[in-house]
Coordinates of C-alpha atoms in Angstrom, one line a residue:
M1 CA 133.8 -67.8 2.9
R2 CA 131.0 -66.6 5.2
K3 CA 133.3 -66.9 8.2
A4 CA 135.8 -64.7 6.5
V5 CA 133.2 -62.1 5.6
K6 CA 131.9 -62.2 9.2
S7 CA 135.5 -61.7 10.5
L8 CA 136.0 -58.7 8.2
L9 CA 132.7 -57.2 9.4
V10 CA 133.8 -57.6 13.1
L11 CA 137.2 -56.1 12.4
G12 CA 135.5 -53.2 10.6
L13 CA 133.1 -52.6 13.5
C14 CA 136.0 -52.7 16.0
S15 CA 137.9 -50.2 13.9
A16 CA 134.9 -47.9 13.8
L17 CA 134.4 -48.1 17.5
H18 CA 138.1 -47.3 18.0
L19 CA 137.8 -44.2 15.8
R20 CA 134.8 -43.0 17.8
A21 CA 136.5 -43.3 21.2
D22 CA 135.0 -40.9 23.8
H23 CA 137.1 -38.8 26.2
Y24 CA 135.9 -36.6 29.0
V25 CA 136.8 -33.3 30.6
A26 CA 135.2 -32.1 33.9
Q27 CA 135.9 -30.0 37.0
N28 CA 134.2 -32.2 39.6
G29 CA 137.2 -33.0 41.7
Q30 CA 137.7 -36.4 40.0
E31 CA 141.1 -38.1 39.7
P32 CA 142.2 -37.7 36.1
E33 CA 143.6 -40.8 34.4
W34 CA 144.7 -41.2 30.8
P35 CA 143.0 -41.6 28.3
Y36 CA 140.2 -40.0 30.3
A37 CA 137.6 -42.5 28.9
T38 CA 135.1 -42.1 31.8
L39 CA 133.6 -39.2 33.7
N40 CA 135.2 -40.5 36.9
T41 CA 138.7 -40.4 35.3
A42 CA 138.0 -37.3 33.2
A43 CA 140.8 -34.8 32.5
S44 CA 140.6 -31.5 34.4
N45 CA 141.9 -29.4 31.5
I46 CA 140.7 -29.7 27.9
Q47 CA 144.2 -30.0 26.3
D48 CA 144.9 -33.3 28.1
A49 CA 141.8 -34.9 26.6
V50 CA 142.5 -33.5 23.2
N51 CA 146.0 -34.9 23.3
A52 CA 144.5 -38.3 24.1
A53 CA 142.0 -38.2 21.2
T54 CA 142.8 -39.7 17.9
N55 CA 141.1 -39.0 14.6
G56 CA 137.4 -39.5 14.7
A57 CA 137.2 -39.3 18.5
L58 CA 134.7 -37.2 20.5
V59 CA 135.8 -35.2 23.5
W60 CA 133.0 -34.3 25.9
V61 CA 133.5 -31.2 28.1
H62 CA 131.4 -30.6 31.1
A63 CA 130.4 -27.2 32.5
G64 CA 133.2 -25.0 33.9
E65 CA 135.7 -22.3 33.1
Y66 CA 138.8 -23.5 31.4
Y67 CA 142.0 -21.5 31.4
T68 CA 145.5 -21.9 29.9
P69 CA 147.0 -25.2 31.1
T70 CA 150.7 -25.8 31.9
N71 CA 150.9 -28.0 28.7
A72 CA 149.5 -25.3 26.5
V73 CA 150.8 -25.3 22.9
F74 CA 152.6 -22.3 21.4
A75 CA 151.7 -21.9 17.7
D76 CA 151.1 -19.1 15.2
N77 CA 152.8 -16.4 17.3
G78 CA 150.9 -17.2 20.5
T79 CA 149.8 -19.7 23.1
S80 CA 146.3 -21.2 23.1
V81 CA 144.1 -22.6 25.8
V82 CA 143.2 -25.4 23.4
C83 CA 145.1 -26.5 20.4
I84 CA 143.6 -29.1 18.0
S85 CA 145.5 -30.8 15.2
N86 CA 143.5 -34.0 14.7
A87 CA 140.1 -34.5 13.0
I88 CA 138.2 -34.7 16.3
T89 CA 134.9 -33.3 17.8
L90 CA 135.3 -31.1 20.9
R91 CA 131.8 -30.7 22.3
S92 CA 130.3 -29.2 25.4
V93 CA 127.8 -31.2 27.4
N94 CA 125.8 -28.2 28.8
G95 CA 126.2 -25.6 26.0
A96 CA 128.0 -22.3 25.6
A97 CA 126.4 -20.5 28.5
S98 CA 128.1 -22.8 31.1
T99 CA 131.2 -24.0 29.3
I100 CA 133.8 -21.2 28.9
I101 CA 137.2 -21.2 27.4
D102 CA 139.0 -18.1 28.8
G103 CA 142.2 -16.7 27.3
G104 CA 143.0 -14.7 30.4
G105 CA 143.6 -11.6 28.4
S106 CA 147.0 -12.9 27.2
N107 CA 146.4 -16.1 25.2
R108 CA 144.3 -17.2 22.2
C109 CA 141.3 -19.3 23.2
V110 CA 141.3 -22.1 20.6
Y111 CA 143.7 -22.9 17.7
I112 CA 142.4 -25.4 15.1
N113 CA 145.0 -26.3 12.5
V114 CA 144.4 -29.9 11.2
S115 CA 147.5 -31.4 9.7
A116 CA 147.5 -32.5 6.1
A117 CA 147.8 -36.1 7.2
N118 CA 144.7 -35.9 9.4
C119 CA 142.3 -33.9 7.2
A120 CA 141.2 -37.0 5.4
F121 CA 139.7 -38.5 8.6
G122 CA 136.8 -36.1 8.7
P123 CA 136.1 -32.6 10.1
A124 CA 137.5 -31.0 13.1
I125 CA 134.5 -29.6 15.1
L126 CA 134.3 -27.2 18.0
D127 CA 130.7 -27.2 19.3
G128 CA 129.0 -25.3 22.1
F129 CA 131.5 -23.1 23.9
T130 CA 131.9 -19.5 25.0
L131 CA 135.3 -18.2 23.8
T132 CA 136.2 -15.0 25.7
N133 CA 139.0 -12.8 26.9
G134 CA 141.4 -14.1 24.2
Y135 CA 144.3 -12.1 23.0
S136 CA 146.7 -12.4 20.0
I137 CA 149.4 -10.2 18.6
L138 CA 148.6 -11.3 15.1
R139 CA 145.3 -13.1 14.4
G140 CA 142.3 -15.1 15.7
A141 CA 142.2 -14.2 19.4
G142 CA 139.0 -16.2 19.8
V143 CA 139.7 -19.0 17.4
V144 CA 141.8 -19.8 14.4
I145 CA 140.3 -22.3 11.9
A146 CA 142.9 -23.8 9.4
G147 CA 144.0 -27.0 7.8
G148 CA 146.8 -28.3 5.7
A149 CA 144.9 -30.2 3.0
A150 CA 141.3 -30.7 1.7
G151 CA 139.0 -31.0 4.7
T152 CA 136.7 -29.1 7.0
G153 CA 137.0 -27.2 10.2
V154 CA 133.7 -26.3 11.9
V155 CA 132.9 -23.9 14.8
Q156 CA 129.2 -24.1 15.7
N157 CA 126.8 -23.1 18.5
C158 CA 129.5 -20.9 20.1
V159 CA 129.6 -17.5 21.6
V160 CA 132.8 -15.7 20.6
S161 CA 132.9 -12.5 22.7
G162 CA 135.3 -10.0 24.2
N163 CA 138.5 -11.1 22.3
A164 CA 141.1 -8.8 20.9
V165 CA 144.0 -8.8 18.4
G166 CA 146.5 -6.1 19.3
K167 CA 148.7 -6.0 16.2
A168 CA 152.4 -6.1 17.3
I169 CA 153.8 -7.9 14.2
E170 CA 154.1 -6.3 10.8
N171 CA 151.8 -8.6 8.7
A172 CA 149.5 -7.8 5.8
W173 CA 146.9 -10.4 7.1
A174 CA 146.7 -9.3 10.8
G175 CA 143.2 -9.4 12.2
G176 CA 140.2 -11.5 13.0
G177 CA 139.6 -10.3 16.6
G178 CA 137.0 -13.0 17.1
I179 CA 137.6 -15.6 14.4
Y180 CA 140.3 -16.0 11.8
A181 CA 139.7 -18.6 9.2
Y182 CA 142.0 -19.6 6.3
N183 CA 142.9 -22.7 4.3
S184 CA 145.5 -24.6 2.3
L185 CA 144.7 -26.9 -0.6
G186 CA 141.0 -26.9 -0.3
F187 CA 140.4 -26.9 3.5
I188 CA 137.0 -25.2 4.1
P189 CA 136.3 -23.4 7.4
V190 CA 132.6 -23.2 8.4
V191 CA 131.1 -21.0 11.2
S192 CA 127.5 -21.9 12.0
N193 CA 124.9 -20.7 14.5
C194 CA 127.4 -18.5 16.5
L195 CA 127.2 -15.2 18.2
V196 CA 130.3 -13.1 17.5
R197 CA 130.1 -10.0 19.7
G198 CA 132.3 -7.3 21.1
N199 CA 135.6 -8.4 19.5
R200 CA 138.2 -6.0 18.2
V201 CA 141.4 -5.4 16.2
F202 CA 143.7 -2.5 17.0
N203 CA 147.2 -1.2 16.5
V204 CA 149.9 -1.7 19.2
S205 CA 153.3 -1.2 17.7
V206 CA 152.8 -1.5 13.9
V207 CA 150.9 0.6 11.4
T208 CA 149.3 -2.1 9.2
N209 CA 145.5 -1.8 9.1
G210 CA 143.5 -4.2 11.2
L211 CA 141.2 -6.5 9.3
G212 CA 138.0 -8.0 10.6
G213 CA 137.1 -7.1 14.1
G214 CA 134.6 -9.9 14.3
I215 CA 135.6 -12.4 11.5
F216 CA 138.4 -12.5 9.0
L217 CA 137.6 -15.1 6.3
R218 CA 140.5 -15.7 4.0
V219 CA 140.5 -17.9 0.9
L220 CA 137.5 -20.2 1.3
G221 CA 134.7 -20.5 3.9
Q222 CA 131.0 -20.3 4.9
V223 CA 129.4 -18.3 7.7
V224 CA 125.7 -19.4 8.2
D225 CA 123.0 -18.5 10.8
C226 CA 125.3 -16.2 12.8
T227 CA 124.9 -12.8 14.6
I228 CA 127.9 -10.5 14.2
T229 CA 127.5 -7.4 16.4
E230 CA 129.4 -4.7 18.3
N231 CA 132.8 -5.7 16.8
S232 CA 135.3 -3.1 15.8
S233 CA 138.5 -2.6 13.7
D234 CA 140.8 0.4 13.4
G235 CA 141.2 -0.5 9.8
Y236 CA 138.9 -2.5 7.5
G237 CA 135.8 -4.6 8.3
G238 CA 134.3 -4.0 11.7
G239 CA 132.1 -7.1 11.4
F240 CA 133.7 -9.0 8.6
Y241 CA 136.8 -8.8 6.4
L242 CA 136.8 -11.1 3.4
N243 CA 139.6 -11.9 1.1
S244 CA 138.4 -15.0 -0.6
P245 CA 137.9 -16.5 -4.1
R246 CA 134.8 -18.4 -2.9
S247 CA 132.8 -17.7 0.3
L248 CA 129.2 -17.8 1.4
L249 CA 127.4 -15.7 4.0
D250 CA 123.8 -16.9 4.6
R251 CA 121.2 -15.9 7.1
C252 CA 123.5 -13.6 9.1
L253 CA 122.6 -10.6 11.2
I254 CA 125.4 -8.0 10.8
V255 CA 124.6 -5.0 13.1
S256 CA 126.2 -2.2 15.1
N257 CA 129.8 -2.9 14.0
T258 CA 132.4 -0.1 13.5
A259 CA 135.6 0.4 11.4
A260 CA 137.5 3.0 9.5
S261 CA 136.1 1.5 6.3
G262 CA 133.4 -1.1 5.8
G263 CA 131.8 -1.0 9.2
G264 CA 129.6 -4.1 8.5
L265 CA 131.7 -5.9 5.9
Y266 CA 134.7 -5.1 3.8
A267 CA 135.4 -7.4 0.8
R268 CA 138.5 -7.4 -1.4
S269 CA 139.3 -9.5 -4.4
T270 CA 136.6 -11.9 -3.6
S271 CA 133.7 -13.9 -5.2
M272 CA 131.7 -13.7 -2.1
E273 CA 128.0 -14.6 -2.2
L274 CA 125.7 -12.9 0.3
R275 CA 122.2 -14.3 0.9
N276 CA 119.3 -13.6 3.3
C277 CA 121.3 -11.2 5.5
Q278 CA 120.4 -8.1 7.4
I279 CA 123.1 -5.4 7.5
A280 CA 122.0 -2.5 9.8
N281 CA 123.3 0.3 12.1
N282 CA 127.0 -0.2 11.2
S283 CA 129.2 2.8 11.1
A284 CA 132.4 3.8 9.3
A285 CA 134.0 6.8 7.6
S286 CA 133.4 5.0 4.2
G287 CA 131.1 2.2 3.2
S288 CA 129.7 1.3 6.6
G289 CA 127.2 -1.3 5.3
L290 CA 129.5 -3.0 2.8
F291 CA 132.5 -1.8 1.0
F292 CA 133.9 -3.6 -2.0
Y293 CA 137.4 -3.1 -3.3
S294 CA 138.9 -3.7 -6.7
F295 CA 138.3 -6.9 -8.8
T296 CA 135.3 -7.9 -6.7
N297 CA 132.5 -10.1 -8.1
V298 CA 129.7 -10.0 -5.6
P299 CA 126.3 -11.7 -5.9
I300 CA 123.9 -10.2 -3.3
Y301 CA 120.5 -11.9 -2.9
N302 CA 117.6 -11.2 -0.6
C303 CA 119.4 -8.9 1.8
T304 CA 118.3 -5.8 3.7
F305 CA 120.6 -2.8 4.2
V306 CA 119.2 -0.2 6.5
N307 CA 120.4 2.6 8.7
N308 CA 124.1 2.4 7.9
T309 CA 126.1 5.5 7.2
F310 CA 126.6 4.3 3.7
Q311 CA 124.7 1.2 2.5
I312 CA 127.1 0.0 -0.2
G313 CA 130.2 1.7 -1.5
N314 CA 132.8 0.3 -3.9
Q315 CA 135.8 0.8 -6.1
V316 CA 135.3 -1.0 -9.4
A317 CA 133.0 -3.7 -8.0
N318 CA 131.0 -6.1 -10.2
G319 CA 127.9 -7.8 -9.0
D320 CA 124.6 -9.4 -9.5
L321 CA 122.0 -7.9 -7.1
R322 CA 118.6 -9.5 -6.7
N323 CA 115.7 -9.1 -4.3
N324 CA 117.5 -6.6 -2.0
I325 CA 116.2 -3.6 0.0
I326 CA 119.1 -1.1 0.0
Q327 CA 118.6 2.3 1.6
S328 CA 121.4 3.9 -0.4
L329 CA 123.8 2.8 -3.0
I330 CA 127.2 4.2 -4.2
I331 CA 128.6 2.6 -7.3
N332 CA 131.8 3.4 -9.1
A333 CA 131.5 4.4 -12.7
D334 CA 133.7 1.5 -13.8
A335 CA 131.6 -1.1 -12.1
T336 CA 129.5 -3.7 -13.9
I337 CA 126.3 -4.2 -12.0
T338 CA 123.1 -6.1 -13.0
G339 CA 120.1 -5.8 -10.8
Y340 CA 116.7 -7.6 -10.7
N341 CA 113.7 -6.8 -8.4
N342 CA 115.5 -4.6 -5.9
C343 CA 114.0 -1.9 -3.7
L344 CA 116.2 1.2 -3.9
P345 CA 116.0 5.0 -3.1
S346 CA 116.5 5.6 -6.9
I347 CA 117.7 3.7 -10.0
P348 CA 121.5 4.2 -10.1
V349 CA 123.0 5.6 -13.2
V350 CA 125.6 2.8 -13.3
G351 CA 124.5 -0.7 -14.2
E352 CA 121.5 -2.4 -15.7
W353 CA 118.5 -2.4 -13.3
N354 CA 115.3 -4.4 -13.9
N355 CA 112.0 -4.2 -12.1
T356 CA 113.2 -1.7 -9.5
I357 CA 110.9 -0.5 -6.7
V358 CA 111.9 3.2 -6.0
T359 CA 111.4 4.5 -2.5
T360 CA 112.6 8.1 -3.1
N361 CA 114.5 7.8 0.2
N362 CA 111.3 7.2 2.1
L363 CA 111.8 4.1 4.2
D364 CA 108.2 4.2 5.4
Y365 CA 107.2 3.3 1.8
V366 CA 109.0 -0.1 2.2
G367 CA 106.5 -1.2 4.8
F368 CA 108.7 -2.4 7.7
V369 CA 106.9 -3.7 10.8
N370 CA 108.7 -1.2 13.1
L371 CA 111.4 0.9 11.5
A372 CA 112.2 2.9 14.7
A373 CA 112.6 -0.3 16.7
G374 CA 114.8 -2.0 14.1
N375 CA 112.2 -4.6 13.1
Y376 CA 112.7 -4.9 9.3
R377 CA 110.2 -7.6 8.7
L378 CA 107.5 -6.7 6.2
T379 CA 103.9 -5.7 6.7
P380 CA 101.2 -7.1 4.3
E381 CA 100.9 -3.7 2.7
S382 CA 104.6 -3.7 1.7
P383 CA 105.3 -3.4 -2.0
C384 CA 108.2 -5.9 -1.5
V385 CA 105.9 -8.8 -0.8
N386 CA 105.6 -11.6 -3.5
V387 CA 107.5 -9.5 -6.1
G388 CA 111.0 -11.0 -5.9
N389 CA 113.0 -12.6 -8.7
D390 CA 112.8 -16.4 -8.6
Q391 CA 115.4 -17.2 -11.2
L392 CA 117.9 -18.6 -8.7
E393 CA 118.3 -22.4 -8.3
W394 CA 119.1 -22.2 -4.6
L395 CA 115.9 -20.3 -3.8
K396 CA 113.8 -23.5 -4.0
D397 CA 115.3 -24.9 -0.8
S398 CA 116.3 -21.6 0.9
R399 CA 115.1 -20.1 4.2
D400 CA 115.0 -16.5 5.2
L401 CA 116.6 -14.9 8.2
D402 CA 113.8 -16.3 10.4
R403 CA 114.3 -19.7 8.7
H404 CA 110.9 -19.5 6.9
Q405 CA 110.6 -20.9 3.4
R406 CA 111.6 -18.3 0.8
I407 CA 109.3 -19.2 -2.0
D408 CA 105.7 -18.4 -1.3
R409 CA 103.6 -21.6 -1.6
F410 CA 100.7 -19.7 -3.3
Y411 CA 102.4 -17.1 -5.5
G412 CA 105.6 -19.1 -6.2
L413 CA 107.8 -16.0 -5.6
P414 CA 110.1 -14.8 -2.9
D415 CA 109.7 -11.4 -1.1
I416 CA 112.3 -8.7 -1.4
G417 CA 114.7 -8.3 1.5
C418 CA 115.9 -10.8 4.1
Y419 CA 112.5 -11.7 5.6
E420 CA 109.5 -13.4 4.1
Y421 CA 106.1 -12.0 5.1
L422 CA 103.9 -14.7 6.6
P423 CA 100.2 -14.1 6.3
G424 CA 98.1 -14.9 9.4
G425 CA 95.1 -17.2 9.6
T426 CA 94.6 -20.9 9.0
V427 CA 95.1 -22.9 5.9
F428 CA 92.5 -25.6 5.3
G429 CA 92.9 -28.5 2.9
L430 CA 90.0 -30.1 1.0
R431 CA 89.9 -33.7 -0.2

């Protein structure tokens, strides 16, 4: 019996090792040899190694600039430099600064669409690349994240910059200049610790509005610890466009984006949750900070909205707003809003507002470290310090935009806004 058990353990170990096979990509003048299992036999283009990788495998990509190969895959109305359909990890060795996937101005950079059969084997992960110069006539010029069944697709530690969707196909969901994420049957896209900068969506030959210059998040998903800046859309959502029943944005910096409507973020028919985010210096004809369309239920917690043309505008939006600094607020008369411990220019007529700090449109009263320079951290004199609402379960383990603990260890309360004030000095313990 023991021999049988031992044999099973050995077989299990061998299977695990097989699933974690490593493959390599490099531009060192090596002689590539399938399955590219050593650096000396590494593939010279990424797609070759991805094609050799089975579910659970890890593909290591060394520094270099990678362009569209001759065996590039055509999918979703375009060709991609890299196309991933298995549950694999594609990881750079040297990081995003020196490992570049370039669409050449005519192709999408990366297309992740994990088949239903492969979703059960784990996440598909893209880790540590610069995705640039991508182009699509429909969506996701930098990267598309999708799957055919319950699973996860992760883009992390990446720079997604200088990509463009030029809409040439009549489609209601055209957009996602930098990132387009959607799902089927419970697939969850995750974008983590990424810089999404200078991407755009614009009309070429159709008149449908562009959606999401930086990121288009459709159906489900999470965007965490990201900076979304200098993106643009000729339609809705310069930084973000969200059409999702459940999504989370946490610890994101959303600044200097532009659009016709919703310069920072445009949300439609969504139950998005926004936490610990700074939305500043975005511009649009309407709702340049955030704009919420009909049937929206939006919890917004511990965020700072400053120096946008409009901070929040909406049409029949419902929401729970707690611990936010909002420079201006426009709420439709039909909205159902409940607010706790917010810092506002005035108490709005619409909604139920509790423990509101009123600034009378004087941002100096908020007590920012340097308002002119865009440093929206709090000074010790700020009335927003240690007065937040703590009746949220997630706050106990939450971090602010600087990744500092949200609940003050002495007062047991969070601050209002996206940053926690940290007192100086030394803490001594007695025993």
